[in-house]
């Protein structure tokens, strides 16, 4: 193997090992956790070795960036959208992505559902919760999520798969635990109502490079890991470029 491919395979294996260790610490099976490799800012040339090493679920935060990459990578990849989605990109997003992690308003959820229903389909989505209650972050407030979920559970064209959050940046990953615990509790509290309306509601998307082992201990079923797999990004995406 070329050195770059070896590095990619090694880093991917290390992340998978840490997921498995965290799952076992919590008495969970590692197979309950899907690794979403977040490839934003990386080129198809940089992404391919990670795919060849076995990553088959990839995540991007911008529709346009994903659109530019998807055709240059194997069609076996399942793509997820993890960033804020603009209304004018809904149809493109439905084409590219198997799951949208980032439904952050009732209006966006309804709009996605309407388009999907028109095609006789249901779009799998997660509802993003702004657990840190930060003004700079997208997502439903904790006080809004129950009503939003109940409302969107009745909207046609949506398949509600669960909740997603981005923990605040902290010095010690352990400090993220209360946020992940809170998201898991919200997910549990809403489960009966949303499932009764015909939705699977099985996912908790939480945990990134800095905190994914804690998230797995607290019940994550989808972890979104970028830097630990691909290496550091050249420049941190700004608020403007973080939009989907
Ligand atoms: C960039 C990003 C990630 C991955 O972050 P890393 O720190 O690179 O692991 C996960 N989720 C979302 C929503 C992101 O934008």
Tab-separated table of C-alpha atoms and ligand atoms in Angstrom:
chain	number	residue	atom	x	y	z
A	1	UNK	CA	0.000	0.000	0.000
A	2	UNK	CA	1.123	3.562	-0.653
A	3	UNK	CA	1.868	5.501	2.537
A	4	UNK	CA	-1.243	7.701	2.204
A	5	UNK	CA	-3.488	4.644	1.877
A	6	UNK	CA	-1.760	3.000	4.832
A	7	UNK	CA	-2.337	6.106	6.976
A	8	UNK	CA	-6.002	6.234	6.008
A	9	UNK	CA	-6.511	2.557	6.775
A	10	UNK	CA	-4.687	2.895	10.100
A	11	UNK	CA	-6.665	5.924	11.221
A	12	UNK	CA	-9.966	4.355	10.198
A	13	UNK	CA	-9.112	1.163	12.085
A	14	UNK	CA	-8.156	3.180	15.187
A	15	UNK	CA	-11.485	5.050	15.144
A	16	UNK	CA	-13.410	1.796	14.709
A	17	UNK	CA	-11.491	0.295	17.626
A	18	UNK	CA	-12.314	3.270	19.870
A	19	UNK	CA	-16.008	2.977	18.904
A	20	UNK	CA	-15.971	-0.742	19.735
A	21	UNK	CA	-14.207	-0.135	23.073
A	22	UNK	CA	-16.682	2.598	24.052
A	23	UNK	CA	-19.657	0.424	23.061
A	24	UNK	CA	-18.387	-2.467	25.179
A	25	UNK	CA	-17.785	-0.174	28.171
A	26	UNK	CA	-21.466	0.743	27.971
A	27	UNK	CA	-22.607	-2.852	27.493
A	28	UNK	CA	-23.575	-2.175	23.897
A	29	UNK	CA	-22.703	-4.103	20.755
A	30	UNK	CA	-20.300	-2.231	18.435
A	31	UNK	CA	-22.601	-3.237	15.580
A	32	UNK	CA	-25.213	-0.799	16.937
A	33	UNK	CA	-22.982	2.129	15.932
A	34	UNK	CA	-22.525	3.323	12.352
A	35	UNK	CA	-19.465	5.418	11.583
A	36	UNK	CA	-20.201	8.343	9.276
A	37	UNK	CA	-16.862	9.563	7.907
A	38	UNK	CA	-17.167	13.337	7.485
A	39	UNK	CA	-15.293	14.186	4.302
A	40	UNK	CA	-16.072	17.926	4.021
A	41	UNK	CA	-13.169	20.002	2.648
A	42	UNK	CA	-11.317	16.872	1.450
A	43	UNK	CA	-10.887	16.045	-2.235
A	44	UNK	CA	-12.002	12.803	-3.900
A	45	UNK	CA	-8.299	11.838	-4.119
A	46	UNK	CA	-7.994	12.219	-0.344
A	47	UNK	CA	-11.294	10.460	0.315
A	48	UNK	CA	-10.762	7.412	-1.922
A	49	UNK	CA	-8.142	5.671	0.308
A	50	UNK	CA	-10.541	5.898	3.253
A	51	UNK	CA	-13.306	4.341	1.138
A	52	UNK	CA	-10.922	1.626	-0.032
A	53	UNK	CA	-10.077	0.967	3.621
A	54	UNK	CA	-13.751	0.199	4.223
A	55	UNK	CA	-15.634	3.423	5.006
A	56	UNK	CA	-18.947	3.147	3.163
A	57	UNK	CA	-21.008	5.896	4.817
A	58	UNK	CA	-19.733	9.428	4.192
A	59	UNK	CA	-21.032	12.762	5.400
A	60	UNK	CA	-20.854	16.232	3.878
A	61	UNK	CA	-22.160	19.538	5.231
A	62	UNK	CA	-22.789	21.356	1.949
A	63	UNK	CA	-24.960	20.184	-0.924
A	64	UNK	CA	-22.876	21.818	-3.611
A	65	UNK	CA	-19.596	20.431	-2.309
A	66	UNK	CA	-21.095	16.931	-2.158
A	67	UNK	CA	-22.460	17.288	-5.677
A	68	UNK	CA	-18.962	18.036	-6.946
A	69	UNK	CA	-17.495	14.934	-5.293
A	70	UNK	CA	-20.081	12.182	-5.504
A	71	UNK	CA	-19.523	11.355	-9.174
A	72	UNK	CA	-15.768	11.000	-8.623
A	73	UNK	CA	-16.144	8.334	-5.940
A	74	UNK	CA	-17.531	4.771	-5.934
A	75	UNK	CA	-21.308	4.512	-6.282
A	76	UNK	CA	-21.332	2.028	-3.384
A	77	UNK	CA	-20.964	4.936	-0.931
A	78	UNK	CA	-23.995	6.046	1.083
A	79	UNK	CA	-23.941	9.829	1.563
A	80	UNK	CA	-25.427	11.739	4.513
A	81	UNK	CA	-25.996	15.497	4.825
A	82	UNK	CA	-24.916	16.842	8.232
A	83	UNK	CA	-25.009	20.630	7.638
A	84	UNK	CA	-27.758	23.237	7.445
A	85	UNK	CA	-29.890	22.811	4.319
A	86	UNK	CA	-31.111	25.807	2.344
A	87	UNK	CA	-34.634	25.508	0.990
A	88	UNK	CA	-33.553	26.003	-2.648
A	89	UNK	CA	-31.313	22.899	-2.403
A	90	UNK	CA	-33.903	20.462	-1.092
A	91	UNK	CA	-34.377	18.540	-4.320
A	92	UNK	CA	-30.650	18.219	-4.950
A	93	UNK	CA	-30.201	17.052	-1.351
A	94	UNK	CA	-32.893	14.408	-1.783
A	95	UNK	CA	-31.076	13.115	-4.848
A	96	UNK	CA	-27.655	12.938	-3.228
A	97	UNK	CA	-28.286	11.904	0.348
A	98	UNK	CA	-29.800	8.831	1.990
A	99	UNK	CA	-30.252	10.668	5.292
A	100	UNK	CA	-30.452	14.339	6.265
A	101	UNK	CA	-29.182	14.772	9.865
A	102	UNK	CA	-29.899	18.466	10.021
A	103	UNK	CA	-33.606	19.307	9.862
A	104	UNK	CA	-33.547	22.384	12.095
A	105	UNK	CA	-36.981	23.982	11.622
A	106	UNK	CA	-40.572	22.882	11.130
A	107	UNK	CA	-40.725	24.848	7.881
A	108	UNK	CA	-37.694	23.023	6.448
A	109	UNK	CA	-39.065	19.634	7.537
A	110	UNK	CA	-42.426	20.354	5.955
A	111	UNK	CA	-40.808	21.555	2.735
A	112	UNK	CA	-38.680	18.401	2.437
A	113	UNK	CA	-41.720	16.246	3.147
A	114	UNK	CA	-43.836	17.993	0.535
A	115	UNK	CA	-41.261	17.450	-2.209
A	116	UNK	CA	-40.791	13.802	-1.259
A	117	UNK	CA	-44.542	13.181	-1.124
A	118	UNK	CA	-44.962	14.674	-4.587
A	119	UNK	CA	-42.670	11.888	-5.840
A	120	UNK	CA	-44.523	9.277	-3.785
A	121	UNK	CA	-41.577	8.973	-1.402
A	122	UNK	CA	-40.613	9.515	2.215
A	123	UNK	CA	-37.314	11.230	3.004
A	124	UNK	CA	-35.381	9.860	6.007
A	125	UNK	CA	-34.386	12.718	8.319
A	126	UNK	CA	-33.127	13.487	11.814
A	127	UNK	CA	-34.178	16.522	13.826
A	128	UNK	CA	-31.266	18.648	15.016
A	129	UNK	CA	-31.402	19.832	18.612
A	130	UNK	CA	-29.354	22.826	19.714
A	131	UNK	CA	-28.377	21.229	23.025
A	132	UNK	CA	-25.917	23.973	23.887
A	133	UNK	CA	-28.663	26.588	23.257
A	134	UNK	CA	-26.104	28.574	21.287
A	135	UNK	CA	-27.369	31.357	19.074
A	136	UNK	CA	-24.696	30.549	16.518
A	137	UNK	CA	-25.904	26.965	16.120
A	138	UNK	CA	-28.795	25.607	14.136
A	139	UNK	CA	-31.415	23.365	15.656
A	140	UNK	CA	-34.544	23.186	17.765
A	141	UNK	CA	-34.364	24.363	21.341
A	142	UNK	CA	-35.004	21.696	23.955
A	143	UNK	CA	-38.275	23.423	24.761
A	144	UNK	CA	-39.409	23.252	21.113
A	145	UNK	CA	-38.435	19.755	20.077
A	146	UNK	CA	-41.437	17.832	21.456
A	147	UNK	CA	-43.959	19.976	19.625
A	148	UNK	CA	-41.867	20.030	16.441
A	149	UNK	CA	-41.461	16.246	16.444
A	150	UNK	CA	-45.173	15.695	17.046
A	151	UNK	CA	-46.008	18.085	14.226
A	152	UNK	CA	-43.496	16.671	11.727
A	153	UNK	CA	-44.536	13.110	12.618
A	154	UNK	CA	-47.868	13.962	10.983
A	155	UNK	CA	-46.345	15.725	7.975
A	156	UNK	CA	-46.492	13.580	4.833
A	157	UNK	CA	-43.309	12.626	3.006
A	158	UNK	CA	-41.005	12.457	6.021
A	159	UNK	CA	-39.537	9.452	7.762
A	160	UNK	CA	-38.365	10.532	11.212
A	161	UNK	CA	-35.296	8.497	12.127
A	162	UNK	CA	-34.273	10.281	15.325
A	163	UNK	CA	-32.303	13.196	16.757
A	164	UNK	CA	-28.944	14.824	16.103
A	165	UNK	CA	-26.810	17.272	18.085
A	166	UNK	CA	-23.450	19.010	18.010
A	167	UNK	CA	-21.964	19.231	21.498
A	168	UNK	CA	-20.315	22.506	22.516
A	169	UNK	CA	-16.538	22.742	22.252
A	170	UNK	CA	-15.071	21.966	25.646
A	171	UNK	CA	-11.594	21.280	27.010
A	172	UNK	CA	-12.347	17.840	28.357
A	173	UNK	CA	-14.570	15.508	26.293
A	174	UNK	CA	-16.111	14.300	29.534
A	175	UNK	CA	-17.865	17.682	29.771
A	176	UNK	CA	-19.966	16.769	26.705
A	177	UNK	CA	-21.574	13.832	28.528
A	178	UNK	CA	-24.533	15.789	30.000
A	179	UNK	CA	-25.466	17.056	26.505
A	180	UNK	CA	-25.432	13.557	24.979
A	181	UNK	CA	-27.362	12.182	27.944
A	182	UNK	CA	-29.943	14.929	27.476
A	183	UNK	CA	-30.352	14.154	23.745
A	184	UNK	CA	-30.796	10.448	24.544
A	185	UNK	CA	-33.443	11.346	27.149
A	186	UNK	CA	-35.316	13.569	24.670
A	187	UNK	CA	-35.182	10.744	22.126
A	188	UNK	CA	-36.652	8.296	24.661
A	189	UNK	CA	-39.338	10.732	25.814
A	190	UNK	CA	-40.579	11.238	22.258
A	191	UNK	CA	-40.249	7.623	21.109
A	192	UNK	CA	-43.749	6.281	21.814
A	193	UNK	CA	-45.494	9.231	20.233
A	194	UNK	CA	-43.362	9.361	17.084
A	195	UNK	CA	-43.268	5.583	16.564
A	196	UNK	CA	-47.052	5.394	16.983
A	197	UNK	CA	-47.272	7.746	14.012
A	198	UNK	CA	-45.353	5.181	11.923
A	199	UNK	CA	-41.740	6.343	12.132
A	200	UNK	CA	-38.673	4.171	12.902
A	201	UNK	CA	-37.133	6.722	15.354
A	202	UNK	CA	-34.077	4.551	16.007
A	203	UNK	CA	-31.129	6.955	15.639
A	204	UNK	CA	-29.095	9.241	17.845
A	205	UNK	CA	-26.520	11.105	15.737
A	206	UNK	CA	-23.944	12.457	18.177
A	207	UNK	CA	-20.188	12.480	18.635
A	208	UNK	CA	-17.397	13.996	16.530
A	209	UNK	CA	-13.595	13.652	16.611
A	210	UNK	CA	-13.258	15.287	20.029
A	211	UNK	CA	-16.035	13.448	21.800
A	212	UNK	CA	-17.278	10.362	19.915
A	213	UNK	CA	-16.302	7.764	22.569
A	214	UNK	CA	-18.408	9.635	25.165
A	215	UNK	CA	-21.300	9.824	22.686
A	216	UNK	CA	-21.117	6.065	22.042
A	217	UNK	CA	-21.170	5.421	25.799
A	218	UNK	CA	-24.330	7.534	25.965
A	219	UNK	CA	-26.141	5.711	23.162
A	220	UNK	CA	-25.062	7.178	19.818
A	221	UNK	CA	-26.064	5.034	16.837
A	222	UNK	CA	-24.436	7.356	14.268
A	223	UNK	CA	-21.100	9.050	15.007
A	224	UNK	CA	-19.837	11.767	12.653
A	225	UNK	CA	-16.051	11.689	12.610
A	226	UNK	CA	-13.927	13.798	10.262
A	227	UNK	CA	-10.453	14.818	11.454
A	228	UNK	CA	-9.633	11.590	13.294
A	229	UNK	CA	-10.000	9.794	9.942
A	230	UNK	CA	-8.922	12.306	7.296
A	231	UNK	CA	-6.472	14.404	9.305
A	232	UNK	CA	-6.763	18.088	10.142
A	233	UNK	CA	-8.683	20.271	7.699
A	234	UNK	CA	-6.704	23.051	6.046
A	235	UNK	CA	-8.992	25.797	7.324
A	236	UNK	CA	-11.849	25.622	9.772
A	237	UNK	CA	-15.087	26.164	7.860
A	238	UNK	CA	-16.561	29.538	8.677
A	239	UNK	CA	-20.230	30.083	9.427
A	240	UNK	CA	-20.711	31.095	5.795
A	241	UNK	CA	-19.176	27.936	4.337
A	242	UNK	CA	-20.784	25.634	6.903
A	243	UNK	CA	-24.162	26.049	5.213
A	244	UNK	CA	-25.526	23.284	3.073
B	1	LIG	C1	-17.388	18.815	10.466
B	1	LIG	C2	-18.512	18.128	11.145
B	1	LIG	C3	-18.306	16.921	11.840
B	1	LIG	C4	-16.945	16.268	11.979
B	1	LIG	O1	-16.124	17.023	12.812
B	1	LIG	P1	-14.634	16.514	13.174
B	1	LIG	O2	-14.250	17.378	14.302
B	1	LIG	O3	-13.825	16.688	11.949
B	1	LIG	O4	-14.769	15.085	13.553
B	1	LIG	C5	-19.410	16.321	12.413
B	1	LIG	N1	-20.647	16.855	12.331
B	1	LIG	C6	-20.876	18.008	11.686
B	1	LIG	C7	-22.257	18.557	11.639
B	1	LIG	C8	-19.819	18.685	11.079
B	1	LIG	O5	-20.063	19.842	10.433
